[in-house]
DNA sequence: TGTACATCAGTGAACGCGCGTTCACTGATGTAC
DNA sequence: TGTACATCAGTGAACGCGCGTTCACTGATGTAC
């Protein structure tokens, strides 16, 4: 644990970071698919085989990048979630979009088409849950404060769906009615659908640039889950 | 135009189809990125260079596949859009999802992360517009029949957004109020967000399998745009 | 209907490229006594 | 504090692979007269 032991470990840590940084740089240029161990090593003036001391395979490097990306997005969202529950919810949405627009290739890495032949390990799941859990957290705050009240009546959930939602709710938000949680899920898919459409070019020709569309949409979606502004 | 001229042309047409079919088959196995001219030619017992007589480059082949995919999805949606406007709208949504689940790699090709280095040409745009235009079409039918009536009041559109929506509306649905068209856009992003999440594995651990979630969600989204069932 | 020419499809070799991963090795850094 | 041994990082060559695309060529199919 002394400084001596740290000397080697510190070097290792720093090179690991350098590798990931270079990988992210290349991600931004050529996308996840073209990312190669050899080109990273070249950029770092290393011999290609030495990279394997740090990441035993290309997939391991990808996994590390994926986890980092989820965490970076999660952190961005958390930092942007300020104010009363509704404001925090909207802030989180804006935070996610802002991060995504700044890091489109990292976004594509985690929300784009799965990389063929790559199987995401369990480790990614907790990182991936960060944003949805953040949204649920503020929805729960709102619920506690009696600031959730949906105007439009929603039809009853079908049996199987109700069971799924209740099961999910047990883990993350036991006090929320299934109908509310269900709507939160819908909004969650809408949020990422909108961001993906924007980044992947599907909005070109309709509402591009999308700042105002986005801002207005998340407001309407907050209404949809029933998030009210406190008086 | 005689049968003689058709002989060569017919052969050309059929081989072109065979190439695309084989390409789609490989798409389903390895994804768009690994799709290679050489492996397609191998599967068809051709010499690799001969493929270039049919598609001058790999990108041209990809473009053809993309346009075919958009059209196949569009056709599936159109066929599933039956009944009164609300039913037709819901049917189109179900049609899209069904097609996507049956052809996940073709779906990923058009709605996943853009392929690095590939620039989609203009030709794809009209094919891509088919599904959203179908949805708008039935929304217009509903409007004509006075079957659009939103229960939850929506906040006024911001200035720039209003301008964008009005501009868009001029081309596709001049009679629809901007608020309605705006909501339709939101629902459009929600629909594909949900499908992408399902296919790309983001719903695992929450509402997977997603049949009931999907069915319920599109119902709520139809309510959200204001689509009413006729009496 | 037959011949002369033009068009097109398929061939096979070649160019030049990049990739992930393994392995036996050297030399530096860390550890135990 | 010094020595003997163990761990680790970086090296460079090699294996075996696949790729897109070009090009000069042969032989078949289509067209014009």
XYZ file of C-alpha atoms (C1' of nucleotides) in Angstrom, chain D residues 10-32:
23
model
C 6.934 -3.401 -22.912
C 9.118 -5.635 -27.326
C 9.039 -7.380 -31.926
C 8.123 -11.007 -34.779
C 4.789 -14.018 -36.336
C 0.172 -16.440 -37.418
C -3.696 -16.396 -40.094
C -7.305 -13.859 -41.507
C -10.525 -10.822 -44.371
C -11.454 -6.775 -46.835
C -12.834 -3.244 -51.181
C -11.652 -2.312 -55.493
C -9.239 -2.326 -60.176
C -8.044 -4.225 -64.519
C -7.178 -6.642 -68.804
C -9.346 -10.368 -70.592
C -12.830 -14.027 -72.648
C -17.076 -15.366 -74.169
C -21.909 -14.748 -74.414
C -25.937 -11.932 -75.577
C -28.178 -8.134 -78.105
C -28.625 -4.726 -82.176
C -28.443 -2.725 -86.861
